[in-house]
Amino acid sequence: MSYDQAKWTCLSLPSCPAGKSAWPELVGKKGGEAKAVIERERPDITGAIFVPQGAFVTDDYCCNRVRIILDGSAGADLANAIVAAVPVIG
């Protein structure tokens, strides 16, 4: 995981701050680059996490989490894998 689970708490409606909620321009970029852009543009996002494409994820909505879906191009090195889907808050 790319965040410290002990320090991360899911925020849900109605406590969600306004702001950018999707990053379509990051599709095709490296995971580490995408994470840096998201955290720079939305410092309130405390859970920008790497998720391998096809992995199972929970269906809960957290407005301070962005899942960065990555292809398997870099093996276990997710920071260098390619963003395969639009990162969105949730």
Protein backbone atom coordinates (compact mmCIF):
# COMPACT_ATOMS: atom_id res chain seq x y z
CA MET A 1 0.00 0.00 0.00
CA SER A 2 1.11 3.55 -0.57
CA TYR A 3 -0.37 5.03 2.60
CA ASP A 4 -0.16 4.40 6.33
CA GLN A 5 -3.44 2.64 7.19
CA ALA A 6 -3.06 3.54 10.88
CA LYS A 7 -3.04 7.28 10.06
CA TRP A 8 -5.70 7.24 7.31
CA THR A 9 -9.39 7.69 8.03
CA CYS A 10 -12.09 7.57 5.38
CA LEU A 11 -14.12 10.76 5.03
CA SER A 12 -17.58 10.37 3.58
CA LEU A 13 -20.49 12.65 2.71
CA PRO A 14 -21.37 15.28 3.90
CA SER A 15 -17.84 16.13 5.11
CA CYS A 16 -16.32 16.02 1.60
CA PRO A 17 -14.49 19.19 0.51
CA ALA A 18 -15.12 20.66 -2.93
CA GLY A 19 -12.47 20.44 -5.62
CA LYS A 20 -11.18 18.40 -8.52
CA SER A 21 -12.45 14.82 -8.42
CA ALA A 22 -11.00 13.13 -11.53
CA TRP A 23 -7.67 13.17 -13.36
CA PRO A 24 -8.17 11.89 -16.94
CA GLU A 25 -4.91 13.52 -18.02
CA LEU A 26 -2.98 10.98 -15.90
CA VAL A 27 -3.99 7.91 -17.94
CA GLY A 28 -0.80 6.59 -19.55
CA LYS A 29 1.50 8.25 -16.98
CA LYS A 30 3.59 6.38 -14.39
CA GLY A 31 1.90 5.64 -11.07
CA GLY A 32 4.38 7.64 -8.99
CA GLU A 33 3.93 10.68 -11.20
CA ALA A 34 0.14 10.39 -10.99
CA LYS A 35 0.24 10.12 -7.20
CA ALA A 36 2.44 13.22 -6.95
CA VAL A 37 0.09 15.25 -9.19
CA ILE A 38 -3.01 14.20 -7.22
CA GLU A 39 -1.40 14.99 -3.86
CA ARG A 40 -0.14 18.36 -5.15
CA GLU A 41 -3.51 19.38 -6.61
CA ARG A 42 -5.57 18.04 -3.69
CA PRO A 43 -3.53 18.03 -0.44
CA ASP A 44 -6.67 16.90 1.40
CA ILE A 45 -6.40 13.50 -0.34
CA THR A 46 -4.78 11.38 2.35
CA GLY A 47 -5.25 8.04 0.60
CA ALA A 48 -3.84 8.11 -2.94
CA ILE A 49 -3.33 4.37 -3.31
CA PHE A 50 -1.95 2.13 -6.05
CA VAL A 51 -4.24 -0.70 -7.12
CA PRO A 52 -3.21 -3.32 -9.69
CA GLN A 53 -5.66 -3.57 -12.59
CA GLY A 54 -8.19 -6.34 -11.92
CA ALA A 55 -7.68 -6.33 -8.13
CA PHE A 56 -10.71 -6.54 -5.88
CA VAL A 57 -11.55 -3.32 -4.02
CA THR A 58 -14.22 -2.37 -1.52
CA ASP A 59 -17.27 -0.48 -2.77
CA ASP A 60 -17.28 2.13 0.00
CA TYR A 61 -16.94 5.80 -0.95
CA CYS A 62 -14.22 7.89 0.68
CA CYS A 63 -13.88 11.48 -0.48
CA ASN A 64 -10.25 11.63 0.68
CA ARG A 65 -9.17 8.54 -1.27
CA VAL A 66 -8.13 8.15 -4.91
CA ARG A 67 -7.45 4.69 -6.28
CA ILE A 68 -4.79 4.78 -8.98
CA ILE A 69 -5.46 1.73 -11.19
CA LEU A 70 -2.22 0.47 -12.74
CA ASP A 71 -1.41 -2.05 -15.45
CA GLY A 72 1.11 -4.80 -14.80
CA SER A 73 3.84 -3.32 -17.00
CA ALA A 74 6.33 -2.85 -14.15
CA GLY A 75 5.65 -6.02 -12.17
CA ALA A 76 5.62 -5.31 -8.44
CA ASP A 77 7.05 -1.80 -8.90
CA LEU A 78 3.70 -0.02 -8.95
CA ALA A 79 5.21 3.47 -8.88
CA ASN A 80 6.61 2.75 -12.36
CA ALA A 81 3.54 0.92 -13.71
CA ILE A 82 1.26 2.78 -16.12
CA VAL A 83 -2.06 4.35 -15.05
CA ALA A 84 -4.71 2.27 -16.83
CA ALA A 85 -7.93 4.07 -15.80
CA VAL A 86 -8.96 7.60 -14.86
CA PRO A 87 -8.08 8.19 -11.19
CA VAL A 88 -11.21 9.41 -9.36
CA ILE A 89 -12.12 10.21 -5.79
CA GLY A 90 -14.00 7.44 -4.11
